[in-house]
CSV table of C-alpha atoms in Angstrom, one decimal:
chain,number,residue,atom,x,y,z
A,13,MET,CA,64.2,108.9,100.6
A,14,LYS,CA,60.8,107.9,102.0
A,15,PRO,CA,58.9,110.7,103.6
A,16,ASP,CA,57.7,110.3,107.2
A,17,ARG,CA,54.4,111.5,108.7
A,18,LYS,CA,55.6,115.0,109.3
A,19,THR,CA,56.7,115.4,105.7
A,20,TYR,CA,53.4,114.2,104.4
A,21,ILE,CA,51.6,116.7,106.7
A,22,TYR,CA,53.9,119.5,105.5
A,23,ILE,CA,53.2,118.6,101.8
A,24,GLY,CA,49.5,118.4,102.6
A,25,VAL,CA,49.4,121.8,104.1
A,26,LEU,CA,51.3,123.3,101.1
A,27,PHE,CA,48.8,121.6,98.8
A,28,ILE,CA,45.8,123.0,100.6
A,29,LEU,CA,47.4,126.5,100.6
A,30,ALA,CA,48.1,126.2,96.9
A,31,ILE,CA,44.5,125.3,96.1
A,32,ILE,CA,43.3,128.3,98.2
A,33,THR,CA,45.8,130.6,96.5
A,34,TYR,CA,45.0,129.5,93.0
A,35,GLY,CA,41.3,129.7,93.6
A,36,PHE,CA,41.8,133.3,94.7
A,37,LEU,CA,43.7,134.0,91.4
A,38,ILE,CA,40.9,132.5,89.3
A,39,ARG,CA,38.2,134.6,91.0
A,40,ASN,CA,40.1,137.8,90.7
A,41,PHE,CA,42.1,137.5,87.4
A,42,THR,CA,41.5,136.2,83.9
A,43,ILE,CA,43.7,134.9,81.1
A,44,THR,CA,42.6,136.6,77.9
A,45,ASP,CA,45.4,135.6,75.6
A,46,ILE,CA,45.7,131.9,75.3
A,47,LYS,CA,48.6,132.3,72.8
A,48,MET,CA,50.6,134.1,75.5
A,49,LEU,CA,49.8,131.3,78.0
A,50,LEU,CA,51.0,128.6,75.6
A,51,PHE,CA,54.1,130.6,74.7
A,52,TRP,CA,55.3,131.0,78.3
A,53,THR,CA,54.2,127.5,79.2
A,54,VAL,CA,56.4,126.0,76.5
A,55,LEU,CA,59.4,128.0,77.5
A,56,THR,CA,58.9,126.9,81.1
A,57,ILE,CA,58.7,123.2,80.1
A,58,ILE,CA,62.0,123.6,78.2
A,59,VAL,CA,64.0,125.3,81.0
A,60,GLU,CA,62.5,123.0,83.7
A,61,SER,CA,63.5,120.0,81.6
A,62,LEU,CA,67.1,121.3,81.6
A,63,LEU,CA,67.4,120.6,85.3
A,64,ILE,CA,70.9,120.9,86.9
A,65,MET,CA,71.3,118.2,89.6
A,66,LEU,CA,73.0,119.1,92.9
A,67,PRO,CA,75.8,117.0,94.3
A,68,ASN,CA,73.5,114.6,96.1
A,69,ASP,CA,71.7,113.8,92.8
A,70,SER,CA,68.3,114.0,94.7
A,71,THR,CA,67.6,117.7,94.2
A,72,GLY,CA,67.8,119.8,91.0
A,73,VAL,CA,67.6,123.5,90.2
A,74,SER,CA,66.7,125.2,87.0
A,75,VAL,CA,66.7,128.7,85.5
A,76,GLY,CA,62.9,128.7,85.2
A,77,SER,CA,62.7,131.5,87.7
A,78,ALA,CA,63.6,133.9,84.8
A,79,ILE,CA,60.7,132.7,82.8
A,80,ASN,CA,58.4,132.9,85.8
A,81,LEU,CA,59.5,136.5,86.5
A,82,ALA,CA,59.0,137.6,82.9
A,83,SER,CA,55.6,135.9,82.6
A,84,ILE,CA,54.3,137.5,85.8
A,85,ILE,CA,55.3,141.0,84.6
A,86,VAL,CA,53.9,140.7,81.1
A,87,GLY,CA,50.8,138.5,81.8
A,88,GLY,CA,49.9,138.9,85.5
A,89,PRO,CA,49.9,136.5,88.4
A,90,LEU,CA,47.3,134.0,87.0
A,91,LEU,CA,49.1,133.6,83.7
A,92,GLY,CA,52.5,133.4,85.3
A,93,THR,CA,51.3,130.9,87.9
A,94,THR,CA,49.5,128.7,85.4
A,95,ALA,CA,52.5,128.6,83.0
A,96,SER,CA,54.8,127.8,85.9
A,97,PHE,CA,52.9,124.8,87.4
A,98,ILE,CA,51.9,123.4,84.0
A,99,GLY,CA,55.6,123.6,83.0
A,100,LEU,CA,56.6,121.7,86.1
A,101,LEU,CA,53.9,119.0,85.4
A,102,PHE,CA,55.1,118.4,81.9
A,103,ARG,CA,58.9,118.8,82.3
A,104,CYS,CA,61.1,115.8,81.4
A,105,PRO,CA,64.5,116.3,83.0
A,106,ARG,CA,67.3,113.7,82.9
A,107,VAL,CA,68.2,112.5,86.5
A,108,PRO,CA,71.4,110.4,87.1
A,109,LYS,CA,70.5,106.8,88.1
A,110,TYR,CA,66.9,107.2,86.9
A,111,GLY,CA,67.2,108.5,83.3
A,112,TYR,CA,64.5,110.8,82.0
A,113,THR,CA,61.7,111.5,84.5
A,114,HIS,CA,58.3,112.8,83.9
A,115,LEU,CA,54.8,113.0,85.4
A,116,LEU,CA,54.1,109.3,85.0
A,117,ASN,CA,57.2,108.0,86.7
A,118,THR,CA,57.7,110.6,89.4
A,119,PRO,CA,56.4,109.8,93.0
A,120,TYR,CA,53.1,111.5,93.5
A,121,TYR,CA,54.1,113.4,96.6
A,122,ILE,CA,57.0,115.0,94.8
A,123,THR,CA,54.7,116.1,92.0
A,124,ILE,CA,52.3,117.5,94.6
A,125,PHE,CA,55.1,119.3,96.4
A,126,ASN,CA,56.6,120.8,93.2
A,127,VAL,CA,53.2,122.1,91.9
A,128,SER,CA,52.1,123.4,95.3
A,129,GLN,CA,55.4,125.2,95.8
A,130,SER,CA,55.3,126.7,92.3
A,131,ILE,CA,51.7,128.0,92.8
A,132,ILE,CA,52.4,129.5,96.2
A,133,VAL,CA,55.7,131.2,95.2
A,134,THR,CA,54.7,132.5,91.8
A,135,SER,CA,51.3,133.7,92.8
A,136,ALA,CA,52.8,135.5,95.9
A,137,MET,CA,55.3,137.2,93.6
A,138,GLY,CA,52.6,138.3,91.2
A,139,LEU,CA,50.2,139.5,93.9
A,140,ILE,CA,52.9,141.5,95.7
A,141,TYR,CA,54.0,143.1,92.4
A,142,LEU,CA,50.5,144.3,91.7
A,143,GLY,CA,49.7,145.1,95.3
A,144,ALA,CA,52.8,147.4,95.5
A,145,GLY,CA,51.7,149.4,92.5
A,146,GLY,CA,53.0,147.3,89.5
A,147,LYS,CA,51.0,147.1,86.3
A,148,ILE,CA,50.5,144.0,84.1
A,149,GLY,CA,52.4,144.7,80.9
A,150,GLY,CA,54.2,147.6,82.5
A,151,PHE,CA,57.6,147.6,84.2
A,152,SER,CA,59.1,148.8,87.5
A,153,LEU,CA,62.7,148.0,88.3
A,154,PHE,CA,62.3,148.4,92.1
A,155,LEU,CA,59.2,146.2,92.2
A,156,THR,CA,60.8,143.6,90.0
A,157,ILE,CA,63.8,143.4,92.3
A,158,LEU,CA,61.5,143.3,95.3
A,159,ILE,CA,59.6,140.2,94.0
A,160,VAL,CA,62.9,138.5,93.0
A,161,VAL,CA,64.2,138.9,96.5
A,162,LEU,CA,60.9,137.9,98.2
A,163,GLY,CA,60.3,135.0,95.7
A,164,THR,CA,63.8,133.7,96.5
A,165,ILE,CA,63.1,133.8,100.2
A,166,PHE,CA,59.7,132.1,99.8
A,167,ASN,CA,61.1,129.4,97.5
A,168,THR,CA,64.2,128.6,99.6
A,169,VAL,CA,62.2,128.5,102.8
A,170,ILE,CA,59.7,126.0,101.4
A,171,ILE,CA,62.3,123.8,99.8
A,172,SER,CA,64.7,123.9,102.8
A,173,LYS,CA,61.9,122.9,105.2
A,174,LEU,CA,61.2,119.8,103.0
A,175,ILE,CA,64.9,118.9,102.9
A,176,ALA,CA,65.2,119.4,106.7
A,177,LEU,CA,62.2,117.1,107.2
A,178,LEU,CA,63.5,114.4,104.8
A,179,ASN,CA,67.0,114.4,106.3
A,180,ASN,CA,66.1,115.2,109.9
A,181,GLN,CA,68.3,118.2,110.0
A,182,LYS,CA,68.0,121.8,111.3
A,183,PHE,CA,66.0,124.0,109.0
A,184,THR,CA,68.2,127.1,109.5
A,185,LYS,CA,71.3,125.1,108.5
A,186,ILE,CA,69.7,123.9,105.3
A,187,TRP,CA,68.3,127.4,104.5
A,188,PHE,CA,71.5,129.3,105.0
A,189,SER,CA,73.3,126.7,102.9
A,190,ASN,CA,70.8,127.1,100.0
A,191,ILE,CA,70.8,130.9,100.1
A,192,TYR,CA,74.6,131.1,100.1
A,193,GLY,CA,74.8,128.6,97.2
A,194,ILE,CA,72.4,130.4,94.9
A,195,ILE,CA,73.0,134.1,95.4
A,196,GLY,CA,75.1,134.4,92.3
A,197,SER,CA,72.7,132.5,90.1
A,198,ILE,CA,69.7,134.5,91.5
A,199,ILE,CA,71.4,137.8,90.4
A,200,GLY,CA,72.3,136.4,86.9
A,201,VAL,CA,69.0,134.6,86.2
A,202,GLY,CA,66.9,137.5,87.7
A,203,THR,CA,68.7,140.0,85.4
A,204,ILE,CA,68.0,137.8,82.4
A,205,GLY,CA,64.3,137.5,83.5
A,206,ILE,CA,64.1,141.3,83.6
A,207,ILE,CA,65.6,141.6,80.1
A,208,ILE,CA,63.2,139.0,78.7
A,209,ALA,CA,60.2,140.8,80.2
A,210,LEU,CA,61.4,144.2,78.7
A,211,ALA,CA,62.1,142.5,75.4
A,212,PHE,CA,58.5,141.1,75.2
A,213,ILE,CA,57.0,144.4,76.2
A,214,SER,CA,59.0,146.4,73.6
A,215,TYR,CA,59.3,144.0,70.7
A,216,GLY,CA,57.0,140.9,71.3
A,217,TYR,CA,57.5,137.2,71.0
A,218,GLY,CA,60.5,137.2,68.6
A,219,ALA,CA,62.6,139.3,70.9
A,220,VAL,CA,62.0,136.8,73.7
A,221,ILE,CA,63.4,134.0,71.6
A,222,LEU,CA,66.5,136.0,71.0
A,223,PHE,CA,67.1,136.4,74.7
A,224,PHE,CA,66.3,132.8,75.4
A,225,GLY,CA,69.8,131.9,74.2
A,226,PRO,CA,71.6,133.9,77.0
A,227,LEU,CA,69.3,132.3,79.5
A,228,LEU,CA,70.4,128.8,78.3
A,229,LEU,CA,74.0,130.1,78.4
A,230,ALA,CA,73.5,131.2,82.1
A,231,ARG,CA,72.1,127.7,82.8
A,232,TYR,CA,75.2,126.1,81.1
A,233,THR,CA,77.5,128.4,83.2
A,234,PHE,CA,75.7,127.3,86.4
A,235,LYS,CA,76.0,123.6,85.3
A,236,LEU,CA,79.8,124.1,84.9
A,237,TYR,CA,79.9,125.6,88.4
A,238,MET,CA,78.1,122.6,89.9
A,239,GLU,CA,80.4,120.2,88.0
A,240,THR,CA,83.5,122.0,89.4
A,241,ARG,CA,82.0,121.8,92.9
A,242,ASN,CA,81.4,118.1,92.4
A,243,LEU,CA,85.0,117.7,91.3
A,244,TYR,CA,86.1,119.7,94.4
A,245,LEU,CA,84.2,117.3,96.7
A,246,SER,CA,85.5,114.2,94.9
A,247,THR,CA,89.1,115.5,95.2
A,248,ILE,CA,88.7,115.9,99.0
A,249,GLN,CA,87.3,112.4,99.3
A,250,ALA,CA,90.1,111.0,97.2
A,251,PHE,CA,92.7,112.7,99.4
A,252,ASN,CA,91.0,111.2,102.4
A,253,SER,CA,90.9,107.7,100.9
A,254,VAL,CA,94.7,107.8,100.2
A,255,MET,CA,95.4,108.9,103.7
A,256,GLU,CA,93.3,106.1,105.3
A,257,ALA,CA,94.8,103.5,103.0
A,258,LYS,CA,98.2,104.4,104.4
A,259,ASP,CA,97.1,104.3,108.1
A,260,PRO,CA,94.5,101.6,108.5
A,261,TYR,CA,94.3,102.1,112.3
A,262,THR,CA,92.6,105.5,111.7
A,263,SER,CA,90.1,104.2,109.1
A,264,GLY,CA,86.9,106.2,109.5
A,265,HIS,CA,88.6,108.7,111.9
A,266,ALA,CA,88.4,111.6,109.4
A,267,SER,CA,84.7,111.1,108.8
A,268,ARG,CA,84.0,111.0,112.6
A,269,VAL,CA,86.1,114.0,113.2
A,270,GLU,CA,84.3,115.8,110.4
A,271,LYS,CA,80.9,115.1,112.1
A,272,TYR,CA,82.1,116.2,115.6
A,273,ALA,CA,83.9,119.3,114.3
A,274,THR,CA,81.0,120.4,112.1
A,275,ARG,CA,78.5,120.1,115.0
A,276,LEU,CA,80.8,122.0,117.3
A,277,ALA,CA,81.3,124.7,114.7
A,278,GLU,CA,77.5,125.1,114.3
A,279,ALA,CA,76.9,125.0,118.0
A,280,TYR,CA,79.6,127.8,118.5
A,281,GLY,CA,77.8,129.9,115.9
A,282,LEU,CA,80.4,130.1,113.2
A,283,SER,CA,79.4,131.5,109.8
A,284,TYR,CA,78.4,129.1,107.0
A,285,VAL,CA,81.7,129.7,105.2
A,286,LYS,CA,83.8,128.9,108.3
A,287,ILE,CA,81.7,125.8,109.0
A,288,GLN,CA,82.4,124.6,105.5
A,289,ASN,CA,86.2,125.3,106.1
A,290,VAL,CA,86.1,123.3,109.4
A,291,LYS,CA,84.3,120.5,107.6
A,292,ASN,CA,86.9,120.2,104.8
A,293,ALA,CA,89.8,120.7,107.2
A,294,ALA,CA,88.5,117.9,109.4
A,295,ILE,CA,88.4,115.5,106.5
A,296,LEU,CA,92.0,116.4,105.5
A,297,HIS,CA,93.5,117.2,108.9
A,298,ASP,CA,95.8,114.1,108.9
A,299,ILE,CA,96.8,114.3,105.2
A,300,GLY,CA,100.4,115.1,106.3
A,301,LYS,CA,100.8,111.6,107.5
A,302,ILE,CA,101.5,110.7,103.9
A,303,GLY,CA,104.9,112.2,104.5
A,304,VAL,CA,105.6,110.1,107.7
A,305,ASN,CA,107.5,106.8,107.5
A,306,ASP,CA,105.1,103.8,107.5
A,307,ASN,CA,107.2,102.0,110.1
A,308,ILE,CA,106.6,104.8,112.5
A,309,LEU,CA,103.0,105.4,111.6
A,310,ASN,CA,102.0,101.8,112.0
A,311,LYS,CA,104.2,100.9,115.0
A,312,SER,CA,102.3,99.0,117.6
A,313,ALA,CA,104.8,99.7,120.5
A,314,LYS,CA,105.3,103.0,122.2
A,315,LEU,CA,107.1,105.6,120.1
A,316,THR,CA,110.5,106.9,120.9
A,317,LYS,CA,111.1,110.6,121.3
A,318,LEU,CA,112.6,110.8,117.8
A,319,GLU,CA,109.7,108.9,116.3
A,320,TYR,CA,107.2,111.1,118.1
A,321,GLU,CA,109.0,114.2,116.7
A,322,GLU,CA,108.6,112.7,113.3
A,323,ILE,CA,104.9,112.2,113.8
A,324,MET,CA,104.6,115.8,115.0
A,325,LYS,CA,105.7,117.0,111.6
A,326,HIS,CA,102.5,115.8,109.9
A,327,SER,CA,100.5,119.0,110.7
A,328,SER,CA,103.2,121.1,108.9
A,329,ILE,CA,103.5,118.7,106.1
A,330,GLY,CA,99.7,118.6,105.7
A,331,ALA,CA,99.4,122.4,105.7
A,332,GLU,CA,102.2,122.6,103.0
A,333,ILE,CA,100.4,120.0,100.8
A,334,ILE,CA,97.1,121.8,101.1
A,335,SER,CA,98.5,125.2,100.5
A,336,LYS,CA,99.6,124.2,97.0
A,337,VAL,CA,96.0,123.2,96.1
A,338,ASP,CA,94.3,126.5,95.0
A,339,PHE,CA,90.8,125.7,96.2
A,340,LEU,CA,92.0,124.2,99.5
A,341,LYS,CA,94.7,126.7,100.6
A,342,LYS,CA,92.3,128.7,102.8
A,343,ILE,CA,92.1,125.7,105.2
A,344,SER,CA,95.9,125.1,105.4
A,345,GLY,CA,96.1,127.2,108.6
A,346,ILE,CA,93.5,125.1,110.3
A,347,ILE,CA,95.4,122.0,109.5
A,348,MET,CA,98.7,123.6,110.5
A,349,TYR,CA,97.5,124.5,114.0
A,350,HIS,CA,95.1,121.7,114.9
A,351,HIS,CA,97.7,120.3,117.4
A,352,GLU,CA,98.4,123.6,119.1
A,353,ARG,CA,97.3,123.8,122.8
A,354,TYR,CA,95.5,126.7,124.5
A,355,ASP,CA,98.4,127.0,127.0
A,356,GLY,CA,101.0,127.2,124.3
A,357,LYS,CA,102.5,123.7,124.8
A,358,GLY,CA,101.4,122.3,121.5
A,359,TYR,CA,103.0,122.1,118.1
A,360,PRO,CA,104.3,123.0,115.5
A,361,GLU,CA,104.8,126.7,116.7
A,362,GLY,CA,103.7,126.7,120.3
A,363,ILE,CA,101.2,129.5,119.9
A,364,SER,CA,98.5,130.0,122.5
A,365,GLY,CA,95.1,131.4,123.4
A,366,ASP,CA,93.4,133.5,120.8
A,367,ASP,CA,96.4,133.4,118.6
A,368,ILE,CA,95.2,129.9,117.6
A,369,PRO,CA,92.5,130.1,114.8
A,370,ILE,CA,89.2,129.2,116.4
A,371,GLU,CA,88.6,126.7,113.6
A,372,ALA,CA,91.8,124.9,114.6
A,373,CYS,CA,90.7,124.8,118.3
A,374,ILE,CA,87.4,123.2,117.2
A,375,LEU,CA,89.3,120.6,115.1
A,376,ALA,CA,91.6,119.9,118.1
A,377,ILE,CA,88.8,118.9,120.4
A,378,ALA,CA,87.0,116.8,117.7
A,379,ASP,CA,90.2,115.1,116.8
A,380,SER,CA,91.2,114.4,120.4
A,381,TYR,CA,87.8,113.1,121.4
A,382,ASP,CA,87.7,110.6,118.5
A,383,ALA,CA,91.2,109.5,119.1
A,384,MET,CA,90.4,108.9,122.8
A,385,THR,CA,87.3,106.9,122.0
A,386,SER,CA,89.0,104.7,119.3
A,387,ASP,CA,91.1,101.6,119.8
A,388,ARG,CA,94.7,102.0,118.9
A,389,PRO,CA,97.5,99.4,118.8
A,390,TYR,CA,99.1,100.7,122.0
A,391,ARG,CA,95.9,101.2,124.1
A,392,GLU,CA,92.2,100.5,124.4
A,393,ALA,CA,89.5,103.1,123.7
A,394,LEU,CA,88.0,105.2,126.5
A,395,ASN,CA,84.2,105.2,126.8
A,396,LYS,CA,82.2,108.4,126.2
A,397,GLU,CA,82.1,109.5,129.8
A,398,GLU,CA,85.8,109.0,130.3
A,399,ALA,CA,86.7,110.9,127.2
A,400,LEU,CA,84.4,113.8,128.0
A,401,GLN,CA,85.9,114.0,131.5
A,402,GLU,CA,89.4,114.3,129.9
A,403,ILE,CA,88.0,117.2,127.8
A,404,ILE,CA,86.8,118.9,130.9
A,405,ASN,CA,90.0,118.2,132.8
A,406,ASN,CA,92.1,119.8,130.1
A,407,ALA,CA,89.8,122.8,129.3
A,408,GLY,CA,91.9,125.9,129.5
A,409,THR,CA,95.2,124.1,129.2
A,410,GLN,CA,95.1,121.8,126.2
A,411,PHE,CA,91.6,122.9,124.9
A,412,HIS,CA,89.9,126.2,124.3
A,413,PRO,CA,87.8,126.5,127.5
A,414,ALA,CA,84.5,127.8,125.9
A,415,LEU,CA,84.7,125.3,123.1
A,416,ALA,CA,85.4,122.4,125.5
A,417,GLU,CA,82.3,123.3,127.6
A,418,LYS,CA,80.2,123.6,124.4
A,419,PHE,CA,81.5,120.2,123.1
A,420,VAL,CA,80.7,118.4,126.4
A,421,ASP,CA,77.2,119.9,126.5
A,422,MET,CA,76.7,119.0,122.9
A,423,LEU,CA,77.5,115.4,123.3
A,424,ASN,CA,75.5,115.1,126.6
A,425,GLU,CA,72.3,116.4,124.9
C-alpha cells in the first residue's frame, strides 16, 4: 500500500526523533565490549528473520523483544539499541508473495520506519530502566516488568499509528486490536527475555544459547496460533461463500451487513471482543438459509404464509449450526435473535427490549438497512434517505431506539 503525504510526514518525524535519541545515547554511553554487541546483534538478526506474518500478509511480528530486553539489561541502552536496529537492517524474513526480503529489496520508507521505531522504543526502555534506578548488568524484576509494559505501549502506539494512516482507519481501533492480540505473547516473550538476561548475568554466553531454544519454541507456538486464527477466518469466509451461492439475490449482503454492523458496534462503544463477535455474526447471520427450500428462497413472487414461516426458521437453524462449531458457538445467540423486535413482535421467541442481546439489536438494524437498500425480485431498492426514514419510523417498535438514532447519525455523517 503506497503511503500518502501524512504517512511520509509521520515517518519523517519518527526518523528525526530517532536521530536525536540515538545521538543522545552516543554522547552519554559507550560500548566497551564489541564481542557482546556482536553476540546480541546476531541473535537479533536470527529472531527478526523468523518473522511471523499476520493474516493480511503485510505486517509481521517477531520474538525479538525478548532479545532487546535482555541486551538492554546486560549491556545498557546504547548496546541494546544498536543491536536492535542493526538486527532489523540485516534481517531476511520470508514474506508470502514476495519470498525472502532484505535491506536491498525492501522499500526505503519501510526500512526507515522500522529502524526509527526500533531506536525510539529500545532507547526509551533502556533510559527508563536506568533512570528508575536500574543498573547495567544488574537485575530488578519490578523495573524489568515496567519497561516491558512501557515498551509494549510505545511500540504498539507507533505501529498502530502507521497502520491507521495507511488504511485510513481510526487509531484507537487499531491500537486496541493490536494490544488485545499480543497480550499473551508479551507475557511469554517478556518472561523468556528476563530468563535470558539472568542466564547471561549468572553464567555468560553459553547459558544464553541454552535458553535461545525456548525462545524459538515460543515463536513456534505463536506461529501455530496465527495459523489457527487464519484457519478460523478462512472457515468463516467459506461458510459465507456457501450461503451466497445458494441465494444469489443476497450476494454481497453479508459483507455489507458486516460493514454496517461493525461501524454501529464501534459507534455504540462495545468492547473489542463484542465488536469482533458482531463482525463474525454479521458475516454468518443468514447461514441458516442453507436449511430452507431453494424454491422458497428464490421465489420471485410474494411468499405465502406457510412459505414465510419456513423462511423464519433460518435464524434458529443458523444458530443451531453455529452452536456446533466450537470457535463460533459464542455468536450463536446473536444469530438466533437478529430478527427479534424491540416491541416483542419478532421471531423466533418474541422476546423484547433489553432481553434481546445488544449485539443482535445491532445486527437487526444493519441487516434491515441493507435489505431495504438492495433490489429484490419482489421489489425495488429504497434510496438511502427513504431507508433511514424507515429506521427512524420504527425506532422503539422494530428497532432498539438508541441504536436506531446512532445508526441514522452515523450514516448521515
